[in-house]
Every structure is written in C-alpha cells, then in structure tokens.
XYZ file of C-alpha atoms in Angstrom:
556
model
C 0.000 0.000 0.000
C 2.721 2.789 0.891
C 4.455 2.390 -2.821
C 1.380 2.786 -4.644
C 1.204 5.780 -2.210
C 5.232 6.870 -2.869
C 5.382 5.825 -7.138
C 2.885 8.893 -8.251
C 4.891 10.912 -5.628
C 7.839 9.485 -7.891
C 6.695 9.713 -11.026
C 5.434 13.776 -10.637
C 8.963 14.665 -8.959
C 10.694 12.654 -12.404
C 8.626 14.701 -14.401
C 9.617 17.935 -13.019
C 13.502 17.597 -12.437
C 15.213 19.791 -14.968
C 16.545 18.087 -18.209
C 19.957 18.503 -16.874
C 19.795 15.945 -14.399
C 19.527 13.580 -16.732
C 22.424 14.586 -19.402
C 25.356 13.197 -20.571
C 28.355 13.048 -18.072
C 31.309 14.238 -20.293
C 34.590 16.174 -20.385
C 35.851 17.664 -24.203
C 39.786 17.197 -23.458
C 40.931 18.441 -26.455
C 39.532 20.014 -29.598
C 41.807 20.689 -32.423
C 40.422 22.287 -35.823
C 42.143 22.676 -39.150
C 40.777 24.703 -41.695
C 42.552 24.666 -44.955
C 41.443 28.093 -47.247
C 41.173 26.408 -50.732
C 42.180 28.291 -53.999
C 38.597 28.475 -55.081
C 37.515 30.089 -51.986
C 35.596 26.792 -50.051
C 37.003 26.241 -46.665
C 37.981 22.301 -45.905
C 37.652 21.809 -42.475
C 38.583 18.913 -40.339
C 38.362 18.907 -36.648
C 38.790 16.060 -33.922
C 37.565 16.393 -30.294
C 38.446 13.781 -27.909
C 35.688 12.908 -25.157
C 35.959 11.435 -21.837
C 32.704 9.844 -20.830
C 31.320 8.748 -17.086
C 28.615 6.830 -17.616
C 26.373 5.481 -20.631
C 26.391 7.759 -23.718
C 24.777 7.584 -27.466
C 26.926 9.810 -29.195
C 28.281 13.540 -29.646
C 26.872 16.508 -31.091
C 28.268 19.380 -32.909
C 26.509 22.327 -33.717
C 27.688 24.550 -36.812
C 25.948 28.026 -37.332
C 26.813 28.921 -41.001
C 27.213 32.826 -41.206
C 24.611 34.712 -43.377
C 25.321 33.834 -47.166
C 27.598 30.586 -46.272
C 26.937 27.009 -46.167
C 27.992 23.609 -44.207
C 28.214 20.587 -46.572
C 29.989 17.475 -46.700
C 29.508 16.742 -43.063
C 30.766 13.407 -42.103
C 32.021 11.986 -39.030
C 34.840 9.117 -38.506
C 36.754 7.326 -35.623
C 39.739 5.598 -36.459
C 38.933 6.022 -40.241
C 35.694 4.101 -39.380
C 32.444 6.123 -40.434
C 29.879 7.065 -38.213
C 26.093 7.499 -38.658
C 25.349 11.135 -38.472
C 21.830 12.749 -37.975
C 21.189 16.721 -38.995
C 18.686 18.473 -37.257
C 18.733 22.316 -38.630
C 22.354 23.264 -37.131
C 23.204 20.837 -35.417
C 24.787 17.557 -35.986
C 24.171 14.079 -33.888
C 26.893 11.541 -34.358
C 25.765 8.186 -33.130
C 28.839 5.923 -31.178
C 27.613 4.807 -28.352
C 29.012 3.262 -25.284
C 30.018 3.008 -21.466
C 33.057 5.015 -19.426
C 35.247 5.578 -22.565
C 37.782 8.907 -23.876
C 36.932 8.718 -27.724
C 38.280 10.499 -30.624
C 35.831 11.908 -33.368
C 36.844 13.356 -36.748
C 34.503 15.659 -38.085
C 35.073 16.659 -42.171
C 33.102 19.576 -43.646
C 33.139 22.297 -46.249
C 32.159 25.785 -45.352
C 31.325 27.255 -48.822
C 31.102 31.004 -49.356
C 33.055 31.795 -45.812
C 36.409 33.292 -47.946
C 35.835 37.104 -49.033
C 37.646 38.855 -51.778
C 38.988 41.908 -51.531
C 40.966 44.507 -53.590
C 43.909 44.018 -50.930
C 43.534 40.529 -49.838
C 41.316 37.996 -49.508
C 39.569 37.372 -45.622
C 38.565 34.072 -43.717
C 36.461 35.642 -40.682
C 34.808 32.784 -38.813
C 33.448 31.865 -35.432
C 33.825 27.966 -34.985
C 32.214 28.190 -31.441
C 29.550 31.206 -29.889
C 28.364 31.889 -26.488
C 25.489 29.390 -27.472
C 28.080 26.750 -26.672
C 27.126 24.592 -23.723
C 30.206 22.912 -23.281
C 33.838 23.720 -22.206
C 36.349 23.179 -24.010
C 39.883 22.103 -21.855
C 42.263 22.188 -24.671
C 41.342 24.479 -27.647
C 43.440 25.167 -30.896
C 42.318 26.412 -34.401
C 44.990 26.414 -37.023
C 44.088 28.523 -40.419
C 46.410 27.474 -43.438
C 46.644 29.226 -46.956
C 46.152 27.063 -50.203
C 49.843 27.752 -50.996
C 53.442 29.005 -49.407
C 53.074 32.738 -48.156
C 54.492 34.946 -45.652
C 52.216 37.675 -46.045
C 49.209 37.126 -43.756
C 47.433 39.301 -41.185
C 45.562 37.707 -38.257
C 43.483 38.453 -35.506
C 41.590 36.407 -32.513
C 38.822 37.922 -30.739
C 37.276 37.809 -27.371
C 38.894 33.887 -25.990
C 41.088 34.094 -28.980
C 42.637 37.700 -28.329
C 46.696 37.614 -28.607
C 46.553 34.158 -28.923
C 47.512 33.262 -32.733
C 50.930 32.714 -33.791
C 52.230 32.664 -37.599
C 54.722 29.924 -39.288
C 57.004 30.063 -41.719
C 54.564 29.179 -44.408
C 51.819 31.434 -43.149
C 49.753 28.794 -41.753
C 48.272 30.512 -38.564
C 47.759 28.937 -35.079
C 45.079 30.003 -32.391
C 46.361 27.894 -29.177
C 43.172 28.837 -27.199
C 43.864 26.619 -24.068
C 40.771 26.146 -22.004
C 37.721 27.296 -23.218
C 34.694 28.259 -21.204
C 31.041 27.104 -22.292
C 28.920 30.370 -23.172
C 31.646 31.991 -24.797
C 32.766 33.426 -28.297
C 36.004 33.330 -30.136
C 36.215 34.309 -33.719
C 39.315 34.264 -35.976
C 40.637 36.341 -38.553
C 43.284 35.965 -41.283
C 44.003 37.660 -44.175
C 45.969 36.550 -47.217
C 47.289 37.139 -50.619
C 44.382 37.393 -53.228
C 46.341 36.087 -55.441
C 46.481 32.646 -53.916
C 42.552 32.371 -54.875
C 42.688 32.548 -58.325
C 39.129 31.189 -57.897
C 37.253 32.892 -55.486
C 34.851 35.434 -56.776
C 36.290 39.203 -56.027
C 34.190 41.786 -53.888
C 35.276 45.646 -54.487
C 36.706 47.257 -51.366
C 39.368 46.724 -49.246
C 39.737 44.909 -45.202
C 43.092 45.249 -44.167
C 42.721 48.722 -42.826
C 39.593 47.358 -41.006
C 41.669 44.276 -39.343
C 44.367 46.949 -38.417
C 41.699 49.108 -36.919
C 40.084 46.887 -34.988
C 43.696 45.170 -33.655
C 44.718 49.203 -32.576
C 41.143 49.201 -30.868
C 41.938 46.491 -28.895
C 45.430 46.752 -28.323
C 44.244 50.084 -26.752
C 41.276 48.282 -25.061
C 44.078 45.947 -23.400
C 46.302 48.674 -22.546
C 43.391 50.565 -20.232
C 42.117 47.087 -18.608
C 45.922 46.816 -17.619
C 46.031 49.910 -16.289
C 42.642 49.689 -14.440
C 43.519 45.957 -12.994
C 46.451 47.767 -12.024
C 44.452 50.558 -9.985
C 41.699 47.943 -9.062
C 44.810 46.102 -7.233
C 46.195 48.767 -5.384
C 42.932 49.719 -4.118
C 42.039 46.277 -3.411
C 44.839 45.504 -1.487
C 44.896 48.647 0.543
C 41.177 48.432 1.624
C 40.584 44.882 1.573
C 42.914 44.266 4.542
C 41.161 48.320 6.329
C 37.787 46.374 6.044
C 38.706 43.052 7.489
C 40.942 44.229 10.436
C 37.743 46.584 11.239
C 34.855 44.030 10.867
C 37.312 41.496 12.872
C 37.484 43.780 15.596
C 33.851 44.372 15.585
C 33.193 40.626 15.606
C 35.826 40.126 18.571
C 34.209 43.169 20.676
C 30.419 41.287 20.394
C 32.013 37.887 21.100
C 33.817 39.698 24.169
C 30.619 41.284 25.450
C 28.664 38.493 25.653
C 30.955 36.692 27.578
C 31.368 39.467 29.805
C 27.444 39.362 30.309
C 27.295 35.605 30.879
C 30.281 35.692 33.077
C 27.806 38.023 35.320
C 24.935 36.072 35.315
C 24.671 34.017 38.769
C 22.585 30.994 38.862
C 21.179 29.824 42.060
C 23.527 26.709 42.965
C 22.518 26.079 45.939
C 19.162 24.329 45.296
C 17.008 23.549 42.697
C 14.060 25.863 41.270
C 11.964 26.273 38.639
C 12.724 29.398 36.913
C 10.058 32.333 36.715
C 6.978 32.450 34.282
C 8.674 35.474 32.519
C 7.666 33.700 29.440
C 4.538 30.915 28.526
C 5.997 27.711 28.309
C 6.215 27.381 24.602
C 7.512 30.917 24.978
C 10.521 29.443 27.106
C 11.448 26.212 24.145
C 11.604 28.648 21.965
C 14.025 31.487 23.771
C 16.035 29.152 25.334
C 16.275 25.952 23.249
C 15.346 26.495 19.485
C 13.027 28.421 17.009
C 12.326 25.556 15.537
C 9.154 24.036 17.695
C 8.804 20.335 17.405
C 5.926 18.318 17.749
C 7.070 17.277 21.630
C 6.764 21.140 21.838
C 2.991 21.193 20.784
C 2.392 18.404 23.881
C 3.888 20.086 26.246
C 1.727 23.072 25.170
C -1.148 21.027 25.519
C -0.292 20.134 28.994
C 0.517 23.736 29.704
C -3.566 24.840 28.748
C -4.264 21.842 31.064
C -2.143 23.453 33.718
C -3.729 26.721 33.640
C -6.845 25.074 34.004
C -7.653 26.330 30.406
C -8.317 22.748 29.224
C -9.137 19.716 31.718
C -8.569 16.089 30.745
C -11.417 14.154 30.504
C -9.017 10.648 30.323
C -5.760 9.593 28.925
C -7.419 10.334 24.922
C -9.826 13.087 25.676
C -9.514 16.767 26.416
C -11.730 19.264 27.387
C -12.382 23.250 27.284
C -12.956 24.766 30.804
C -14.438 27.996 29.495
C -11.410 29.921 30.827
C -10.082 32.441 28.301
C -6.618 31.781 26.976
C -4.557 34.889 27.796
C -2.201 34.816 24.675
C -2.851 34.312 21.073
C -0.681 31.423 20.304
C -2.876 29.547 23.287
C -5.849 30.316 21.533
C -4.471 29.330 18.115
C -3.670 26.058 19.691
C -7.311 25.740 21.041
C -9.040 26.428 17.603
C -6.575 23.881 15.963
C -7.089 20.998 18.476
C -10.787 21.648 19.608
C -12.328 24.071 16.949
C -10.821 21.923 13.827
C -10.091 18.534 15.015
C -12.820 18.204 17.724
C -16.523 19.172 18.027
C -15.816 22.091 19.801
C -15.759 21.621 23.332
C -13.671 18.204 23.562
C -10.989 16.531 21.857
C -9.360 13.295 21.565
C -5.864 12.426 20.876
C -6.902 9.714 18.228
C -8.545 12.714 16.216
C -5.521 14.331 15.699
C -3.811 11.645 14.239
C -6.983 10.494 11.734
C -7.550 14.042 10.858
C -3.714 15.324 9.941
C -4.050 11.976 7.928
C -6.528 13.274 5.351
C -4.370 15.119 2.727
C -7.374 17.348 2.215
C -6.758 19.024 5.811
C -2.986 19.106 5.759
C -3.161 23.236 4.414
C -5.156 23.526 7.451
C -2.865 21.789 9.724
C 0.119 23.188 8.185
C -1.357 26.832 8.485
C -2.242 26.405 12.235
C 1.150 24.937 13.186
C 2.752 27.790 10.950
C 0.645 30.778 12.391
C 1.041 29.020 16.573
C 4.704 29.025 15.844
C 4.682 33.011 15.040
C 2.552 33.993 17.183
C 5.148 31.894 20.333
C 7.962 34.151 18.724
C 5.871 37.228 18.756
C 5.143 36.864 22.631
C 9.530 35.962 22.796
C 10.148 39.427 20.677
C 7.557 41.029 22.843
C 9.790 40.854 26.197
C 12.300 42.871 24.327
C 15.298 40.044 25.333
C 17.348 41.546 22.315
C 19.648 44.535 22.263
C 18.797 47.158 19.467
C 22.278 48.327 18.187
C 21.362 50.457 14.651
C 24.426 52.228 15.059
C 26.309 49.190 15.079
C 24.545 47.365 12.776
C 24.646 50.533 10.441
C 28.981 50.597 10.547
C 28.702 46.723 9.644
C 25.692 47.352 7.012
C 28.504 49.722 5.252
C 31.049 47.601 5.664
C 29.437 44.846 3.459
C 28.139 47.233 1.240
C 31.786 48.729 0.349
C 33.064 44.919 0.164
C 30.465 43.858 -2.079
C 31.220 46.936 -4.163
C 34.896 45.744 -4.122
C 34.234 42.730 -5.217
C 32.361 43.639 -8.512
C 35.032 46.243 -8.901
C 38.332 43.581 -8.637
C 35.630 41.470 -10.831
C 35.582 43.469 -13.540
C 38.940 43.049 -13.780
C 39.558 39.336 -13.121
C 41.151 40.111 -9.506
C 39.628 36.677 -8.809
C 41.586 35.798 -5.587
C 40.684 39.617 -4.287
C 37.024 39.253 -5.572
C 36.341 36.569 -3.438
C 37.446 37.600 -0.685
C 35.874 40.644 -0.681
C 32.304 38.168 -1.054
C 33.913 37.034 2.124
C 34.139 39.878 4.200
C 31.001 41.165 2.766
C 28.896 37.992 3.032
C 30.046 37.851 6.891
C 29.543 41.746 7.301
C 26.389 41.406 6.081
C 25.223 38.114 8.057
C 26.389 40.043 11.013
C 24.523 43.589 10.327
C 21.041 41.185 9.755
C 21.043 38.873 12.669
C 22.986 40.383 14.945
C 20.751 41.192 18.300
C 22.694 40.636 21.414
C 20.441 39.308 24.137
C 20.211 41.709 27.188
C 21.604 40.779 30.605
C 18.108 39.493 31.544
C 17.272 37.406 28.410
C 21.168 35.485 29.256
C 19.331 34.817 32.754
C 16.365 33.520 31.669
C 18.509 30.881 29.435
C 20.606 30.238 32.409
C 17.894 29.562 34.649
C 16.416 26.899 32.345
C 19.444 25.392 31.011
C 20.568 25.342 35.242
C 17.304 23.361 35.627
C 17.454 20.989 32.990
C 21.052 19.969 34.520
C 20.200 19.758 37.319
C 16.823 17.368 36.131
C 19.329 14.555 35.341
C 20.276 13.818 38.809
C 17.315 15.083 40.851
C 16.876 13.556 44.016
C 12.956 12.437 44.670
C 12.884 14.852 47.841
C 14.189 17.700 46.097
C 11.302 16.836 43.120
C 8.515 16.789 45.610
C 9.545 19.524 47.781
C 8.731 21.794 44.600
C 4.535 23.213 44.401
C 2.399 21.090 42.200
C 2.434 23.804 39.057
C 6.214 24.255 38.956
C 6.837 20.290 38.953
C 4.395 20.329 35.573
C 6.253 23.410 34.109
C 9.808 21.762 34.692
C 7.907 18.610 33.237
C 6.437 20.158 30.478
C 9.675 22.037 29.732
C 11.838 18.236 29.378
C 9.249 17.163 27.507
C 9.257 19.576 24.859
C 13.412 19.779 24.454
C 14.429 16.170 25.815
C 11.149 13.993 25.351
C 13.115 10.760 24.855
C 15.278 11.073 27.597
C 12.092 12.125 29.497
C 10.259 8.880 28.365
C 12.980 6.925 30.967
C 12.443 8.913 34.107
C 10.365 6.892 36.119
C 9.131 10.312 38.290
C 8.141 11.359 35.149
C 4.659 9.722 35.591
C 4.644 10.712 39.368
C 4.506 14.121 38.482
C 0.947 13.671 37.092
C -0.428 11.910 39.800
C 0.930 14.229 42.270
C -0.627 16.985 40.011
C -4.014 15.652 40.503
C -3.635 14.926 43.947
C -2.493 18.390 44.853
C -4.210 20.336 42.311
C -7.889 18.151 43.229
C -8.084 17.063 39.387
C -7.697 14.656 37.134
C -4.702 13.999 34.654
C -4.098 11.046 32.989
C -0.523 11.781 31.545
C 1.309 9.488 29.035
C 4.148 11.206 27.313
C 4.689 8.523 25.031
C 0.963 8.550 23.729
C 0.933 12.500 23.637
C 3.965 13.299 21.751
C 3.480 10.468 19.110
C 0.208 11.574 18.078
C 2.006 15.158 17.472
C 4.650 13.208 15.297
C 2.728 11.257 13.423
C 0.770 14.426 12.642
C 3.982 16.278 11.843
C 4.969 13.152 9.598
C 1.571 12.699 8.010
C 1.516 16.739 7.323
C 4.706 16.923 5.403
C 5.117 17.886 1.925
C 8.330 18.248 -0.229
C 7.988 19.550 -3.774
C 10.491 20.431 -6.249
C 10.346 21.776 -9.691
C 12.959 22.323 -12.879
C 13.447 24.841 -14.688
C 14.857 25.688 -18.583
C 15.903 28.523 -20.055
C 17.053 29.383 -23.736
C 19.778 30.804 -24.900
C 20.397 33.051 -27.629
C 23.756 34.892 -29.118
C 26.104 34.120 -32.345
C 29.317 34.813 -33.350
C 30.535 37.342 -36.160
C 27.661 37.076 -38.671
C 25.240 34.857 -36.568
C 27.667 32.184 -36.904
C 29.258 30.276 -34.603
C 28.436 26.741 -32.772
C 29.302 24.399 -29.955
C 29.797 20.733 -29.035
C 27.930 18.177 -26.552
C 27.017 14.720 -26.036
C 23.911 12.528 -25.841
C-alpha cells in the first residue's frame, strides 16, 4: 500500500527535475580544428575532439551556425577512419557511437562554402567555430588557419577567448592555441591573405586590411586601459581589503567579548534547585532558550501547559476538554481552535482525532497553516519581552562595511582580480550576516537561558525529595519544559509519571498523563503533514558569433 502511495509521488517529482539531471556526463579534453582556405575560396575543415565519458552515452553533437550567405556541406564523421552514422537536425549535428566510461576520438570533415571574401587588398577568412550558445567547455582548444599555398604575407586576428593568442609559421599557416575554453563563450578568428592565392574565389570591391588593423589598434588600446585599471583595481584592493577586514574582525571580537562578559555576570542559584520564573509561557521558554524551531514534543507540552492553567481539563488519557477559561495569549488560543475548533466538536478533543484528521491530505493546508501561524505567534510573545539589544548604530557601521566589500568585489571582478574578488564576497557575506542577525540578548534574556538550562542539569540527577519539595504547578512546568526539548530522555524517568499523579492529587483534578501517547500523536501528525515539492526549470539561450555564426559541441 505505501508504494502505490510513494510511485505517483515518484513519477510527478521525475517529471519535473530539470533536463539537466539527466544529461550526458562528459569532459571535451581536447579540440583541435584545421581549416585549410582552398584556392577556389571553399574552406575544408577537419576537426577532432576527444571525449571522456562517465557513464552510458549515445553519441556527440556538434553544432555549426553557417554565417549569413555561407553554407555547411559534406559533413561526415569518422573514428579511427571508421564512419559514423550522423543525424542533422537544422544546425546541429548528432553523431551516433555509443558506449560506457570511454575517452573517444571523433573526426569531423566539412566544407564551409562562401566563408572566404575577396577583396581589392587581400582575400579574408572571418569565422566563429564556437559562440556563447556553446554549452560545453572546451579544456584544450586550438584552431589552425592554413593558406592554399606558401606565403608569408598574412594578417591575423583572434577575438574575445582568442585575443593575442595566434601565432604565424614560416609558411603562413596561422595557429590560435586557445587553451581552455569556457562554455557560453565566443572566439572568432581572422586571417588575411594574398588574393592572389585564390585565383578562384569570386572578387568583392573594397578593401579589409585597414579594417583588421583598426580593430587590432582598438583592442590593443582596449588591453592597454584594462591593464592599467587591474592595475588601480589592485592597489585599491589591497589597501582596503585588509582596512575592512581588520575593522569588521574587531567588531566581531568586541560582540564575542561582550557576551561573555554578560554571561560571566549572570549568577545561577547553585545552591538548590528551582523552577525558573513564568517570565515567558511555556512554549515561549522552548523557543528562547532551546530552538526556534518548535517540534511536535513542543505542541504536547503546550497542551499540557492549557491543562495546567486550568484552560483545558482532561477528561481521560485520549480526551480533552475546554474549561471555558479564556486563553490569555494568542498562540494559546491558536492552539485551542486547531485541536478543539478543527479537530474536535468544539468543546472536547481526543488524541486519536488528531492523528486520523492530519491523515486526510485534504486538511494538511489547514494543519500546516495552524502549526505555521502558533509558531509566530510563540515568537511574537519571545520578541515582545524585548530580550534583544537594538544596536542600529552598530549594525549601520557593519551594514557599510558589506556594502563597500560587495562593491569591491564587482570592482576587482571586472577586472579578473579573482583571488581579491572573493574575498571581498567574504568579508562582505560575513559583514552582512552580522549587520542582519545580529541582536545581542540583554543581561536578563542570558538569565532567563541560564535559569532553564541550570534546571534541565540539574533534572538529570534530581533527588525524589528535592522533586517533591517543589509546588504542584512548577513540577508540571519543569515537566512540560523536558518534555518539549528532551522527550526521549524524558520517556525513561520513572518520576516522570509521578509528576501527574501528584498533580491531581495536589491540584484536586484529574490527569491522565502518558508522554509517550501525547507526543506520538504530534509526530505522526507532523509526519503525516509533510510535503516536499520540487520543480525544474529551462531557459534558452540566444547569441552568435561574427555574422550569426558560430556553434558548440555536446554529447547525448
């Protein structure tokens, strides 16, 4: 019965996972590409890219994005001269080899007709072989451009990933070592030749040369001011870097200091046991001095703490009652409108309805929404006693302290400071977790934690005379209060169940008290109540290289 309950679950949450979870595995080690310029102005490329595979795989992909008035043709695909079934869909290329935690090597063979330009003073290949519409990275790129003949007249230029990285030969073949290339980014390559060595391609008036030389003075000059601005970025960097970290560290070691200073002051009674105050409800108390994060035990011992204020009576060890008293804070009533109003008939209550009605999934927005608003409303009546320290000032110095670091950071950014830049997300990431959370608890909120934390100690090793010597309502407080932050360890007291019989002897009432049976209809209502959903996400990409060409590898 529970799978057919859990496969739907299963079968929804399959559904909505993004597509990404369930891609290829892969690493592109190397991708080498060889484009030789052909006298008649086609473009034979050939390109290999070696994969290493984790996992099962059907093939590669390679997309190719002809620039406007080119074309890809000729596409074929070998390994180890053996040919490969290739698929085309639009721009992009599936080649089918299939197999199980391999490194293969793919040749790829294609033409690119139209992609060589003619000019009056030379003759231009200007081509993006990858875009920022590549999804993969590339760890070891190079592109080599070679003329149809002999020449040592060429011009050249890489852009973007491929800036000031091509180097000339003796015969004017030109070489782009690239090195790693990111996924989402572009690289086109320029080289001009000879016209005369393309006695066949079809001549275009104008020239280009003066257009490659402007754009390599553009970004020769372009280089020359990011130099000079990583340079300033630097200095700056490491001059106030350091400024804001020695002063945030010293702000962070004067708070630390302080509240030691104020616990160090705080003097717990040590020379008998007591049940601290009712400065706060009980719930109230969890919540200051143990977590924020109420558990179900928490809701039981809430429960018992209505019964103790002789809000609710117990009718037997299942049912529960309303007295008529008036609940005197909101989270009480809350409680009382989720347990009585909801779950019961309005006046009475039984455990066993709690657990059959947080088991219909049509009331678990209901139960959720009670638990949700009960929890608030027990910090509300915490933030209420004003146990935290207001320090804007404070607060406001460490505020601008992340501000200026996070400002830092984008600045040393910008210019690929990367070691800088993250730090600087460091110091602003803790100067900003500092100037939002930060509330020191006053000198009578570290009491009130002392006082119960003193008493829970103390619980452990209680003798029976000290227990009894206490009045009826603070034994089921100091009860209540194990219960809700230590109910197993509770469960194996045996005074445990004393201290409800010695309730309802003192207290002329009945209470039928079974820890065990209370807090495990809370957690099964808790469990039965509990939702996880996830959903995926996908997103498109758009971009192109120079003349909406470009293209990018993958696997399937």
């Amino acid at each position: 019965m529970q799978m057919k309950k859990v496969m739907p679950l299963l079968l929804i949450l399959m559904l909505l996972l993004p597509v990404t979870v369930f891609a290829v595995d892969f690493e592109i080690d190397e991708a080498t590409i060889d484009a030789r310029l052909m006298e008649d102005g086609t473009v034979a490329v050939e390109e290999q890219f070696t994969y290493e595979f984790d996992g099962d795989f059907e093939g590669i992909t390679r997309e190719l994005k002809p620039k406007t008035g080119t074309e890809i043709t000729g596409f074929t695909a070998h390994e180890n001269k053996k040919k490969l079934k290739v698929e085309k869909e639009k721009s992009l290329y599936k080649i089918y080899r299939s197999g199980d935690d391999e490194t293969i090597t793919v040749t790829l063979n294609y033409v690119i007709e139209g992609a060589i330009e003619k000019f009056d003073d030379g003759t231009e290949f200007y081509w993006p072989f990858f875009d920022d519409r590549n999804e993969s990275d590339y760890e070891q790129m190079t592109i080599a451009v070679h003329p149809p003949a002999p020449t040592d007249e060429v011009l050249f230029l890489g852009y973007d990933e491929a800036f000031e990285k091509g180097i000339a030969s003796d015969e004017g073949s030109v070489v782009f070592k690239l090195g790693k290339v990111p996924e989402g980014s572009n690289g086109d390559i320029r080289v001009i030749y000879d016209a005369q060595l393309f006695p066949g391609a079809a001549s275009t008036d104008g020239t280009v040369k003066e257009q490659l030389l402007a754009d390599r003075e553009q970004q020769e000059a372009e280089a020359a001011a990011f130099a000079a601005n990583q340079n300033t970025a630097s200095t700056i960097g490491k001059i106030a870097l350091p400024a804001l970290g020695l002063i945030l560290a010293g702000i962070l070691f004067s708070a630390y200091w302080r509240a030691r200073k104020k616990k160090a002051a705080i003097e717990v009674r040590k020379d008998g046991f007591s049940v601290p105050d009712e400065k706060l409800s009980l719930p109230a108390a969890v919540y200051f001095t143990h977590s924020p994060y109420l558990t179900p035990d928490a809701m039981a011992a809430a429960l018992l703490e209505l019964v103790r204020k002789e809000i609710v009576k117990q009718l037997s060890e299942d049912q529960f009652e309303l007295t008529g008293k008036k609940a005197s804070l909101p989270h009480e009533q809350t409680l009382i409108d989720l347990l009585f109003h909801k779950i019961g008939d309005g006046q009475t209550f039984q455990l066993s309805e709690v657990e059959a009605y947080s088991k219909k999934e049509l009331n678990h927005s209901a139960y959720n929404d009670a638990v949700a608003k009960w929890n608030r409303e027990v910090a509300d009546e915490v933030k209420g006693r004003h146990f935290k320290e207001k320090v804007p000032a404070l607060r406001g110095m460490v505020a601008s302290i992340a501000a200026t670091s996070a400002g830092l950071a984008i600045y040393t950014g910008i210019y690929e400071l990367y070691p800088l830049m993250a730090l600087s997300i460091l110091v602003a990431l803790t100067a900003a977790s500092f100037a939002l959370f930060y509330s020191p608890i006053t000198a009578e909120g570290h009491t009130v934690k002392a006082q119960w934390k003193e008493m829970q100690t103390a619980m452990q090793n209680l003798p029976a005379s000290k227990w009894q010597a206490l009045d009826a309502d603070d034994r089921l407080r100091a009860y209540a209060y194990l219960l809700a932050v230590d109910g197993k360890q509770l469960d194996k007291k045996s005074r445990s169940f004393s201290a409800a019989g010695q309730y309802a002897e003192e207290t002329d009432s009945s209470l039928y008290f079974n820890p065990i049976l209370l807090s495990g209809v809370f957690v099964a209502a808790s469990s039965n109540t509990s939702v996880s959903a996830s959903s995926g996400s996908s997103s498109v990409s758009s971009g192109g290289g120079v003349g909406g060409g470009g293209g990018g590898s993958g696997a399937f």
